[in-house]
Short mmCIF file of C-alpha atoms and ligand atoms in Angstrom, two decimals:
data_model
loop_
_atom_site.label_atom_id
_atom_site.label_comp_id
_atom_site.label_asym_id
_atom_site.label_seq_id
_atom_site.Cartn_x
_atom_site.Cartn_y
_atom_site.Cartn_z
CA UNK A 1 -48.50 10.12 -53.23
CA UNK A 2 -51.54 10.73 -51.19
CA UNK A 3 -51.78 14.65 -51.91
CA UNK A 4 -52.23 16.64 -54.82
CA UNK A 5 -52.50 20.33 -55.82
CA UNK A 6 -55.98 21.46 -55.93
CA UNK A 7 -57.42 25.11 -57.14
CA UNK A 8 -58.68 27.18 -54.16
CA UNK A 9 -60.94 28.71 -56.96
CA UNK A 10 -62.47 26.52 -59.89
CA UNK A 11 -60.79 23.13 -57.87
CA UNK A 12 -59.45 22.49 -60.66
CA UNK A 13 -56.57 19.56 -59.96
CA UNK A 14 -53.39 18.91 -60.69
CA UNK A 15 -50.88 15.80 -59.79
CA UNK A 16 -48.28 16.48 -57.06
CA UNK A 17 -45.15 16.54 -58.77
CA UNK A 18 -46.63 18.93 -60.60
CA UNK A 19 -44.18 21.89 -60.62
CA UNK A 20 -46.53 25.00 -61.59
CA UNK A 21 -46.61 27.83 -59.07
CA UNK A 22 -50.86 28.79 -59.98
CA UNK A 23 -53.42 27.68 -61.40
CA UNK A 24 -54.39 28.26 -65.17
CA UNK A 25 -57.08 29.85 -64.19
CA UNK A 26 -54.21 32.04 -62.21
CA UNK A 27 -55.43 31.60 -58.62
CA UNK A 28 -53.21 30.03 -55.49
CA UNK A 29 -53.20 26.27 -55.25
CA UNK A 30 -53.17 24.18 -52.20
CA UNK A 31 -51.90 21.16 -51.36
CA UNK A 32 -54.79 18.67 -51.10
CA UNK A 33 -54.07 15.56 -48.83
CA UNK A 34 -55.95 12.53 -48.80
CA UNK A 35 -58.06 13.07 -45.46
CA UNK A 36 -59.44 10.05 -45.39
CA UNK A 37 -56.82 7.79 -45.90
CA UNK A 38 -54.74 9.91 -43.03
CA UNK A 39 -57.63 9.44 -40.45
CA UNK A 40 -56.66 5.90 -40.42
CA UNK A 41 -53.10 6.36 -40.87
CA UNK A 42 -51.99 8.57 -38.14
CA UNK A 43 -52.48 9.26 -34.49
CA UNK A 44 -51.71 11.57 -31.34
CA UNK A 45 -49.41 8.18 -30.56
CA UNK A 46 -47.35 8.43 -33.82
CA UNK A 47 -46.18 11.51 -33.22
CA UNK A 48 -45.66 11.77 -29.52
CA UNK A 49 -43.67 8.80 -30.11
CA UNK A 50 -41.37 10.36 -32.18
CA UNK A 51 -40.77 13.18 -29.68
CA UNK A 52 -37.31 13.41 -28.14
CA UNK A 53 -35.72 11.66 -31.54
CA UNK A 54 -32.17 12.94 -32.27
CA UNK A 55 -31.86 12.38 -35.51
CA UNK A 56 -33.54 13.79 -38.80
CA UNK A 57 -36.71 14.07 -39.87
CA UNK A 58 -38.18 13.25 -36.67
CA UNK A 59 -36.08 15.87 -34.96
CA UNK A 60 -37.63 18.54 -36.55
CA UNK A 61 -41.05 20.24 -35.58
CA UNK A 62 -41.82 20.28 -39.07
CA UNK A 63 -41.01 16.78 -40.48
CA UNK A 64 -42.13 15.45 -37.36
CA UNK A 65 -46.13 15.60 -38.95
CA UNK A 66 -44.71 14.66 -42.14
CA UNK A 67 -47.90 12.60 -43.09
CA UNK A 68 -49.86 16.15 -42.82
CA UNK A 69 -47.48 17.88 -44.69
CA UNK A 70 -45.03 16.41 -47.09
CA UNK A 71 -44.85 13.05 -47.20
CA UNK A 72 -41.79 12.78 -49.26
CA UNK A 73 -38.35 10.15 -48.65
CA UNK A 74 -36.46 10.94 -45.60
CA UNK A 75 -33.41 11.66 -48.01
CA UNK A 76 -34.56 14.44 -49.99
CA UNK A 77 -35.72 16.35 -46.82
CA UNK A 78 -33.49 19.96 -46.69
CA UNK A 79 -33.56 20.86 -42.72
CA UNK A 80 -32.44 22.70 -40.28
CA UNK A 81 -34.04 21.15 -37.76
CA UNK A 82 -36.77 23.80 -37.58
CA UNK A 83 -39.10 24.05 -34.77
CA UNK A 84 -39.19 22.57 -31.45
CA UNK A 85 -40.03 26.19 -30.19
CA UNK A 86 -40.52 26.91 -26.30
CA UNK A 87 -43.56 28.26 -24.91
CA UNK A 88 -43.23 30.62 -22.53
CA UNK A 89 -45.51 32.16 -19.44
CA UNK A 90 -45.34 35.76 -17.61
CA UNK A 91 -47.17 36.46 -14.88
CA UNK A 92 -46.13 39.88 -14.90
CA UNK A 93 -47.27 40.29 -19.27
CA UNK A 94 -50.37 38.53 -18.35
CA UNK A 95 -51.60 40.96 -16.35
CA UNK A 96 -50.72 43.95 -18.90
CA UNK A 97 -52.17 42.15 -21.36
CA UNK A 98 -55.04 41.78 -19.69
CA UNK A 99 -55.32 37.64 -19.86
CA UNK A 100 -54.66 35.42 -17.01
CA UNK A 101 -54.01 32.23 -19.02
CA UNK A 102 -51.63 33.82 -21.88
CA UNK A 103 -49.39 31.45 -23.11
CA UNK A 104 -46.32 32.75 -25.63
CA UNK A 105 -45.15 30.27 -28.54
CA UNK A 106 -42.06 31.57 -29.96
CA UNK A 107 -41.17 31.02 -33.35
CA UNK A 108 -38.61 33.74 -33.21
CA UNK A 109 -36.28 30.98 -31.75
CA UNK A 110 -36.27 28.98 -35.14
CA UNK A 111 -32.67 28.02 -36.93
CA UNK A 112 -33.21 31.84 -38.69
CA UNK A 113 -34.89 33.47 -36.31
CA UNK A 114 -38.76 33.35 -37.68
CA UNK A 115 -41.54 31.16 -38.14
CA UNK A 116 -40.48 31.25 -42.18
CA UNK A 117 -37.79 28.32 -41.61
CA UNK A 118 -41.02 25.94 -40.89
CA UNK A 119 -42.71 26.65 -44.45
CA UNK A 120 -38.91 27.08 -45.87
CA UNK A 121 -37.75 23.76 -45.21
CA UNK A 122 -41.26 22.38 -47.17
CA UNK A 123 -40.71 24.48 -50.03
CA UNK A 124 -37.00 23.97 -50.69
CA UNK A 125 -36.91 20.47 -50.27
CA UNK A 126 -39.61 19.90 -52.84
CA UNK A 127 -37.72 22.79 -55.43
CA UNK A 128 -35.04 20.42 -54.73
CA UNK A 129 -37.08 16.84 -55.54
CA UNK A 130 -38.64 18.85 -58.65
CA UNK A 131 -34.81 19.85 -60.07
CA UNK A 132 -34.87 23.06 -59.05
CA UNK A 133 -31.55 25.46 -59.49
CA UNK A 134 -32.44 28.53 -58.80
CA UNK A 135 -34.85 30.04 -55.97
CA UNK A 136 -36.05 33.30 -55.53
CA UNK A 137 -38.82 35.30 -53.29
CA UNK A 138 -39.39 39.21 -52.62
CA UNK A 139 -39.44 39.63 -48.78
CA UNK A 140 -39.60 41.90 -45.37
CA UNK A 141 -37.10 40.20 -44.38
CA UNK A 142 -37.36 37.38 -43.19
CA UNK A 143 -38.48 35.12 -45.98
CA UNK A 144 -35.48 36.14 -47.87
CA UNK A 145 -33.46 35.18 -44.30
CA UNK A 146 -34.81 31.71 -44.27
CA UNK A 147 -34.70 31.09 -48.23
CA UNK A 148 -30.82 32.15 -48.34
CA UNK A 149 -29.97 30.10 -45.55
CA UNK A 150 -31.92 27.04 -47.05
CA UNK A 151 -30.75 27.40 -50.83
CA UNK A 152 -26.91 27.79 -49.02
CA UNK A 153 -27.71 24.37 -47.45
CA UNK A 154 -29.24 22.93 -50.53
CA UNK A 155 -26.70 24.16 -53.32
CA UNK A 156 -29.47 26.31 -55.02
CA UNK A 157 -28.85 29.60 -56.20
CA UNK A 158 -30.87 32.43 -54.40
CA UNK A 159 -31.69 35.77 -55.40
CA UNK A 160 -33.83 38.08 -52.75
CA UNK A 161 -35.87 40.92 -53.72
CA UNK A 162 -36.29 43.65 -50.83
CA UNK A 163 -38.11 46.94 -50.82
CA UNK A 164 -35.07 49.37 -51.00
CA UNK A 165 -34.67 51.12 -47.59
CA UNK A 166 -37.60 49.24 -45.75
CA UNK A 167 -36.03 46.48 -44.49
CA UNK A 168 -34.67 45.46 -40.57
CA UNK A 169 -30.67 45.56 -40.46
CA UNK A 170 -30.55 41.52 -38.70
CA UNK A 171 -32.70 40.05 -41.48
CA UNK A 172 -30.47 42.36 -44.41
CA UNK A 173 -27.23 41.16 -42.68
CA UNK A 174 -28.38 37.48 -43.23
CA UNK A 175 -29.41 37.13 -46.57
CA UNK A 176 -26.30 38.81 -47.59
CA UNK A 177 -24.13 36.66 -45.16
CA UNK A 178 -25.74 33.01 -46.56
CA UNK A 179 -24.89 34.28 -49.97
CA UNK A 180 -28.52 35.37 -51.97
CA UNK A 181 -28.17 37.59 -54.46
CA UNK A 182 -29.79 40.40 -53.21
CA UNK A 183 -31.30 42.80 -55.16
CA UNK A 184 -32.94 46.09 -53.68
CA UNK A 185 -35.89 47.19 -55.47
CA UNK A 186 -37.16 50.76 -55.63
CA UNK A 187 -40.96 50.66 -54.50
CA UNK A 188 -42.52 49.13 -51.54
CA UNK A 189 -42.98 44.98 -50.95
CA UNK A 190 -45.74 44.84 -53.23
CA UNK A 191 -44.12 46.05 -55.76
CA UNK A 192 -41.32 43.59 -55.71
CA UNK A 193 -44.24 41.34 -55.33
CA UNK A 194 -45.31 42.15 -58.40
CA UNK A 195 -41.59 42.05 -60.02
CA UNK A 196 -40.45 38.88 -58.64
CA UNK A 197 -43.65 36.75 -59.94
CA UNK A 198 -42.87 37.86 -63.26
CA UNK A 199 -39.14 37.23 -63.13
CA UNK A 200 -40.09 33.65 -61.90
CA UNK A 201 -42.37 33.57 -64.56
CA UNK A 202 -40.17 34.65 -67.61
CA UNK A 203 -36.88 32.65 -66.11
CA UNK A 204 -37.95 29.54 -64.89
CA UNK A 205 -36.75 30.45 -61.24
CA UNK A 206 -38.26 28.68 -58.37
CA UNK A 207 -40.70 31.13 -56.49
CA UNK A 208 -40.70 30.53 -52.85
CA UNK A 209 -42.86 33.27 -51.30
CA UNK A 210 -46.04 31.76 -49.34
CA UNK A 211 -48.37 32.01 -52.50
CA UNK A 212 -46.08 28.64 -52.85
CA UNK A 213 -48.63 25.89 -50.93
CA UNK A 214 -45.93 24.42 -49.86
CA UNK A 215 -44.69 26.95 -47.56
CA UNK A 216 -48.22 27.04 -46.37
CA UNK A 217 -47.98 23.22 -45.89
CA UNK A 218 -44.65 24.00 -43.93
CA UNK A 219 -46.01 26.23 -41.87
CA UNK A 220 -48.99 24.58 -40.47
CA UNK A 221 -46.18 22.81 -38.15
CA UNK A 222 -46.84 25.72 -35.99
CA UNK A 223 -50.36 24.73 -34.86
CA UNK A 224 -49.51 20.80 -34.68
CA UNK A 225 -46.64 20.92 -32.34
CA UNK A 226 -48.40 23.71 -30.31
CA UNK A 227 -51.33 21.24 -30.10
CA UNK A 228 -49.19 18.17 -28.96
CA UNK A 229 -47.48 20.81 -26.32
CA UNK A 230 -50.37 21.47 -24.97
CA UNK A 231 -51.56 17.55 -24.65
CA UNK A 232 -53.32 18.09 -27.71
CA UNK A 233 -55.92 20.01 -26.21
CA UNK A 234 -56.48 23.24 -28.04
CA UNK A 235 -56.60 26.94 -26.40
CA UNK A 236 -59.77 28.81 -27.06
CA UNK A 237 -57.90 31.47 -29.04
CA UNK A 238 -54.78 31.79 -31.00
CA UNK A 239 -53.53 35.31 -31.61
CA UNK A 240 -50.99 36.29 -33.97
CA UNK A 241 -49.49 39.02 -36.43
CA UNK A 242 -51.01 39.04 -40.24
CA UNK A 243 -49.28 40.28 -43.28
CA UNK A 244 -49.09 38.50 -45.99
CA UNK A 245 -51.51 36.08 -44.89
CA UNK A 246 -49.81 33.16 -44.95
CA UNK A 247 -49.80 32.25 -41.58
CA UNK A 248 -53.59 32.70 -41.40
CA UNK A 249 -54.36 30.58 -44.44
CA UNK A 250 -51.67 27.93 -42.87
CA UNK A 251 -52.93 27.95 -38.79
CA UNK A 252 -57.05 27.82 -40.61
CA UNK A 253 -55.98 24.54 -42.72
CA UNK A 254 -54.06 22.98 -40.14
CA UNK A 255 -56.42 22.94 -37.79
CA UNK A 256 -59.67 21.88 -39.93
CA UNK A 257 -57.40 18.89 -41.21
CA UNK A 258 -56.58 17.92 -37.45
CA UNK A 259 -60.25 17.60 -37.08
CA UNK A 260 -60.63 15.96 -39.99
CA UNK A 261 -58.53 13.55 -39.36
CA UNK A 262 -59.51 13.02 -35.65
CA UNK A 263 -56.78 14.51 -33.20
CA UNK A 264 -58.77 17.16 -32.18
CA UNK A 265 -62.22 17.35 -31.39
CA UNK A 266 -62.85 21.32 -31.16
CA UNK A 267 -61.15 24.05 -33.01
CA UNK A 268 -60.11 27.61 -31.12
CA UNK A 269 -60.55 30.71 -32.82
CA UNK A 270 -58.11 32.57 -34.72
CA UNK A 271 -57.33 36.36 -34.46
CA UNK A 272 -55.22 38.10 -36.68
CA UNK A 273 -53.70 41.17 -36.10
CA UNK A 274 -52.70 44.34 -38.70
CA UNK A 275 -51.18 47.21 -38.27
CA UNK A 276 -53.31 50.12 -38.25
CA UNK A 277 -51.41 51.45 -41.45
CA UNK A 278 -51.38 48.30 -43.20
CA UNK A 279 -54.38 46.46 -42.19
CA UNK A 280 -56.48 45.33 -46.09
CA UNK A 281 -57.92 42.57 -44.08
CA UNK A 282 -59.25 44.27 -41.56
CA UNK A 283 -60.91 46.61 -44.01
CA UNK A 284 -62.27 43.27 -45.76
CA UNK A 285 -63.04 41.60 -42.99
CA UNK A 286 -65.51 45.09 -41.89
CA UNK A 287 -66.98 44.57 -45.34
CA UNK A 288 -67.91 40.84 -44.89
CA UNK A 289 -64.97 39.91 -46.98
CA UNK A 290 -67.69 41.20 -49.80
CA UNK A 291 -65.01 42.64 -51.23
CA UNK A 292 -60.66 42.43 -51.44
CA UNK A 293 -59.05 45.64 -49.74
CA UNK A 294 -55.56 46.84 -51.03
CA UNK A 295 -53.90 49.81 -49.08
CA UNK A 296 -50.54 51.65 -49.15
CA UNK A 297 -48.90 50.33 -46.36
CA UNK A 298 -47.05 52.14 -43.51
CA UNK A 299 -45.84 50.68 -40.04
CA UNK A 300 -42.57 50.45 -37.73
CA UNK A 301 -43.53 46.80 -38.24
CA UNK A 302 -41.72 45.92 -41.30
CA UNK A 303 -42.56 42.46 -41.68
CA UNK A 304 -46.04 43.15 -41.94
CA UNK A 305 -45.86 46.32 -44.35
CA UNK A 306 -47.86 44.66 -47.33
CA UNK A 307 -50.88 46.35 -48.93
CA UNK A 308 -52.08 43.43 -51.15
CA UNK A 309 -52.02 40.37 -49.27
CA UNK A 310 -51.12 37.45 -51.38
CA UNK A 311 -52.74 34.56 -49.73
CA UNK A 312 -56.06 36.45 -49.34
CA UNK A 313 -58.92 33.65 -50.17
CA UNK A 314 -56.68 31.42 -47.97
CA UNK A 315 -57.03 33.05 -45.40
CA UNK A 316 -60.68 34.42 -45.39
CA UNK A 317 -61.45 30.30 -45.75
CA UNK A 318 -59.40 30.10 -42.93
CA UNK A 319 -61.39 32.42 -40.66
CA UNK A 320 -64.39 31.05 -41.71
CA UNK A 321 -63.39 27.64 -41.04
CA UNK A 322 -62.48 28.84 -37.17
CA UNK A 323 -64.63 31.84 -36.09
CA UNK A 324 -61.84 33.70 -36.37
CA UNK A 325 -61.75 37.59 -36.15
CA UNK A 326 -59.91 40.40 -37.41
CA UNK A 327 -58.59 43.37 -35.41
CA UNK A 328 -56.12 46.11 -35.59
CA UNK A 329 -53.78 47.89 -33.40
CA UNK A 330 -51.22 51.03 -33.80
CA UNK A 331 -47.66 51.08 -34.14
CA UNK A 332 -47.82 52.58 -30.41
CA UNK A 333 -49.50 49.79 -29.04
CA UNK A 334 -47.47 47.53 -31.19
CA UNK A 335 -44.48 49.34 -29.67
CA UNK A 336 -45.80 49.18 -26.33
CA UNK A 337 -46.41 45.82 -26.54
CA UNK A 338 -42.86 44.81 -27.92
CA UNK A 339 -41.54 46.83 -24.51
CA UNK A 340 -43.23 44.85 -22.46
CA UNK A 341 -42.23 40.96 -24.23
CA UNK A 342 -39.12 42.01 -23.86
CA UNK A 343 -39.01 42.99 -20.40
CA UNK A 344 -40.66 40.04 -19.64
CA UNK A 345 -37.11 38.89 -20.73
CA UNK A 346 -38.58 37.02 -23.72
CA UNK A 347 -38.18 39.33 -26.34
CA UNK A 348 -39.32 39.94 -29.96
CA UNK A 349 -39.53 42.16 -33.48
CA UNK A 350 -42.44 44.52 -33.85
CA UNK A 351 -44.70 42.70 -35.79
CA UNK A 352 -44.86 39.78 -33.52
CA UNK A 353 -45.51 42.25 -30.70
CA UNK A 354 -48.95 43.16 -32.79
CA UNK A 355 -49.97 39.78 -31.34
CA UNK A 356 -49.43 40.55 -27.76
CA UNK A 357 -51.38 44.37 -28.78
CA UNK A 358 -54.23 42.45 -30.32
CA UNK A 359 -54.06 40.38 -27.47
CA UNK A 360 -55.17 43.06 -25.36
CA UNK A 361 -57.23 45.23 -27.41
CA UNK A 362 -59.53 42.71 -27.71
CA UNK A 363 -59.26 41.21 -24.25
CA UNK A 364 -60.29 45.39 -23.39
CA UNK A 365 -63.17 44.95 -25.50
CA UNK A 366 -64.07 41.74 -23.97
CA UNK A 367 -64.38 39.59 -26.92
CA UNK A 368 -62.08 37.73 -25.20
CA UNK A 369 -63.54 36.71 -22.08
CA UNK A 370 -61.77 36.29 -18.68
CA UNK A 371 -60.76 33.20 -17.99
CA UNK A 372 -60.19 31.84 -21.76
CA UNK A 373 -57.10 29.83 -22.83
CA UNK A 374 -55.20 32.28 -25.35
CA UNK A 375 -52.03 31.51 -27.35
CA UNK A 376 -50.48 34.26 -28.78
CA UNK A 377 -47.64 33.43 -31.39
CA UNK A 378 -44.22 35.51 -31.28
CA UNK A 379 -42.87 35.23 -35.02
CA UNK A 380 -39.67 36.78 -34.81
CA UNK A 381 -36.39 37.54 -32.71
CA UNK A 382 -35.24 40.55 -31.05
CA UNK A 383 -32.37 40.61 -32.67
CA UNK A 384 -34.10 40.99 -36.34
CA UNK A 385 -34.60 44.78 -35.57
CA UNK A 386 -31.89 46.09 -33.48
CA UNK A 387 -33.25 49.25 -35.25
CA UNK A 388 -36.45 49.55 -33.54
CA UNK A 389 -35.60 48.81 -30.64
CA UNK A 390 -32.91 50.80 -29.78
CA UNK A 391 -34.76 53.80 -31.76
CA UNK A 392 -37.45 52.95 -28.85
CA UNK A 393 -35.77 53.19 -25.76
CA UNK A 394 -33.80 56.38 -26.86
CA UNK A 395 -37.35 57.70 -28.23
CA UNK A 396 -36.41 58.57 -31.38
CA UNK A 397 -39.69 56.93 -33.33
CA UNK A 398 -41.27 59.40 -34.94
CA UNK A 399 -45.06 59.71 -33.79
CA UNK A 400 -44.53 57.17 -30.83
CA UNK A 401 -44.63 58.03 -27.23
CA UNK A 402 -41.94 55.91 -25.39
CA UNK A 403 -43.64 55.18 -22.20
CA UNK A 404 -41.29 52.08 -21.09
CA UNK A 405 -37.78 53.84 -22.15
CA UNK A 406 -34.97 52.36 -20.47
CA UNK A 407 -32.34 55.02 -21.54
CA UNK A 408 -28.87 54.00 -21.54
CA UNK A 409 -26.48 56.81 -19.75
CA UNK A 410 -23.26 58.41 -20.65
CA UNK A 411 -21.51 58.58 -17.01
CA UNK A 412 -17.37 59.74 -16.50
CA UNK A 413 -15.75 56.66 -15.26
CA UNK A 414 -15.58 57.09 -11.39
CA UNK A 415 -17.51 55.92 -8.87
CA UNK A 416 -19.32 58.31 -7.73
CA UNK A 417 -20.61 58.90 -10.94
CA UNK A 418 -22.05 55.02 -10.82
CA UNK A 419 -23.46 55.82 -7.26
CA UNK A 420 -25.58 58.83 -8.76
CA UNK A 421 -26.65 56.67 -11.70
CA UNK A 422 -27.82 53.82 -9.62
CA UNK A 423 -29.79 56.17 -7.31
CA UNK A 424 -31.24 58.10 -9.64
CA UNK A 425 -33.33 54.92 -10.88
CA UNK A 426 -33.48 53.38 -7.82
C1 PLP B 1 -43.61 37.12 -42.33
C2 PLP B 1 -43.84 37.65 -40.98
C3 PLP B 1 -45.11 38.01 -40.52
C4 PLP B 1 -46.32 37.99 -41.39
O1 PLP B 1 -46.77 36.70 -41.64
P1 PLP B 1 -47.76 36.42 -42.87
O2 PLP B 1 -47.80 34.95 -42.93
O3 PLP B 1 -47.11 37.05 -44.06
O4 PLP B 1 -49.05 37.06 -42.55
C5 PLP B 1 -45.24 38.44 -39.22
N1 PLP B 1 -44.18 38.54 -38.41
C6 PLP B 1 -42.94 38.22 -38.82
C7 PLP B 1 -41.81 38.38 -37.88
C8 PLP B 1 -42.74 37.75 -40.10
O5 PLP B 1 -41.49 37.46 -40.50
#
């Protein structure tokens, strides 16, 4: 095997097949490939040549770079296929948002509808290759989407733990469809965090939240098929929701190893986006990262309602690494935002819509200059949060201005009664 797992903190280093979830010194591990040996080994070539494949791994956006990621036998691979995501342009979002050459990727349109499947598909099929039975991770939502649907297609027992009350009806109504266990914990996401390392911990059950590096490994698929979409030449920014980090520490270490190994020459800068009531990294990145931030969380956008971001160091590495940026927006904007995607007729939950809001914020505060090339990922589908959305247009959110309500009418059933609907928003 050319990779091995490798201490973020003391580098301390462990074999592959290892199948330890930390450190002993109790910090995240990441998956450390052998850069050198790759820079000879693969190519822009290699993998445009295995675009338009029909059949497994190649197929999928994620197995596709298997060399950068997981380069395991074609049998043991657990997939969907995940990826191949559209990106999308709007002439009429661009200029809301402020940014004439604003390019959408979607990873909402993923087998489960979000951008989990890509790290999901890494991390089951090595719980798989390492004997796993039994899977587990504490979620928003999504994660515990993606993990049931994987473990059904695997054989692996699943068990979910979800803040009770907290979480979007499409991503509850899937992990109890594909057959997790689903256990509702009183307290927020951090603390089923907290509960679910320690029932990994104490009964030898596979943890598959993104402190797992290979989710982060998984994940990273994001940046290299956006690259090769784009001719491998890379945007100046890439803009996209931050939670739990793990997207930030996965885009950061994706694109320093493209350098690294020579398909790209420059790298764009990242911007993350919080929620204004859950935004520790913006608070740390303020501070210089001098110090960790943990908050209470609070926003309509569920999937990034964590407090004590897991994949932390990862992340701030990842900023440095990039040049990247912090900023934060409101759930209004966020809401605002998510109007206006969908509209578009693209579409997308609320916590993607903080990338389209960050977007613009910062194009406003022109540290994104006119004229730049900005990619700004959508992680989630529409349909995750029927909730929201409908709770939007009727403008029912508490504390949120509706500005872009389309209100659905109750009208007798005549004619006439059509004719005054239609002129009235004529
Ligand atoms: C998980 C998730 C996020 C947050 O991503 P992190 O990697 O945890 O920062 C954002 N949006 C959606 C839709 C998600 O499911």
């Amino acid at each position: 095997m050319h990779y091995r797992l490798q201490c973020l903190m003391c580098n301390a280093r462990y074999p592959a097949d290892d199948p330890r979830a930390l450190c002993d010194c109790g910090s995240l591990l990441d998956v450390a490939h052998d850069l050198a040996a790759l820079r000879g080994s693969v190519s822009r070539q290699l993998f445009d040549s295995r675009r338009g494949e029909w059949a497994l791994p190649y197929r999928s956006g994620v197995w596709r770079y298997r060399e950068l990621i997981l380069p395991v036998d074609e049998a043991a691979i657990v997939s969907r296929p995940e990826g191949n995501t559209p990106l999308y342009r709007s002439p009429r979002l661009s200029q809301w948002v402020g940014i004439d050459d604003l390019t959408l990727k979607h990873e909402g349109e993923n087998p489960t509808g979000s951008f989990k499947d890509r790290g999901m598909t890494v991390a089951v099929t090595q719980a798989v290759r390492l004997g796993a039975q039994a899977v587990a991770c504490a979620s928003t939502g999504n994660t515990s989407a993606s993990m049931a649907a994987y473990a059904a297609l695997a054989g692996l027992r699943a068990v979910v733990f979800i803040p009770e009350g907290e979480i979007a009806y499409g991503k509850l109504a899937q992990a109890l469809a594909y057959g997790a266990q689903t256990l509702q914990v009183r307290g927020d996401f951090d603390a089923a965090m907290r509960l679910v390392r320690e029932v990994c911990n104490a009964l030898g059950i596979t943890l598959l939240n993104s402190l797992n590096p290979f989710r982060i490994e998984g994940q990273k698929a994001i940046i290299f098929e956006l690259l090769q979409q784009r001719g491998w030449q890379p945007p100046d920014w890439i803009v996209f929701p931050a939670g739990n980090l793990g997207n930030t520490a996965a885009f950061g270490k994706a694109l320093y190893e493209l350098k690294e190994v020579g398909l790209i020459a420059r790298l764009p800068r990242l911007a993350a986006v919080q929620a204004g009531g859950a935004n520790p990294f913006y608070r740390s990145f303020l501070g210089g990262f001098r110090q960790r931030e943990r908050v209470t969380a609070h926003t309509v956008a569920t999937a990034i309602r964590i407090g004590n971001p897991v994949s932390y160091e990862r992340a701030v590495r990842a900023l440095r690494w990039t040049d990247g940026l912090v900023t934060e927006v409101s759930d209004g904007e966020i809401m605002e935002a998510k109007a206006q995607v969908d509209r578009a007729g693209i579409g997308c939950e609320p916590a993607s819509a903080a990338a389209v809001a960050g977007a613009r914020r910062l194009a406003a505060e022109g540290v994104i200059q006119g004229g730049r090339a900005v990619v700004a990922i959508l992680t989630g589908h529409l349909l995750k949060d029927p909730g929201a959305t409908v709770d939007y247009h009727l403008n029912r959110l508490e504390g949120i201005e509706a500005t872009y309500a389309n209100r659905p009418r109750v009208i007798e059933p005549t004619l006439e009664a059509v004719r005054e609907a239609l002129a009235e928003s004529a």
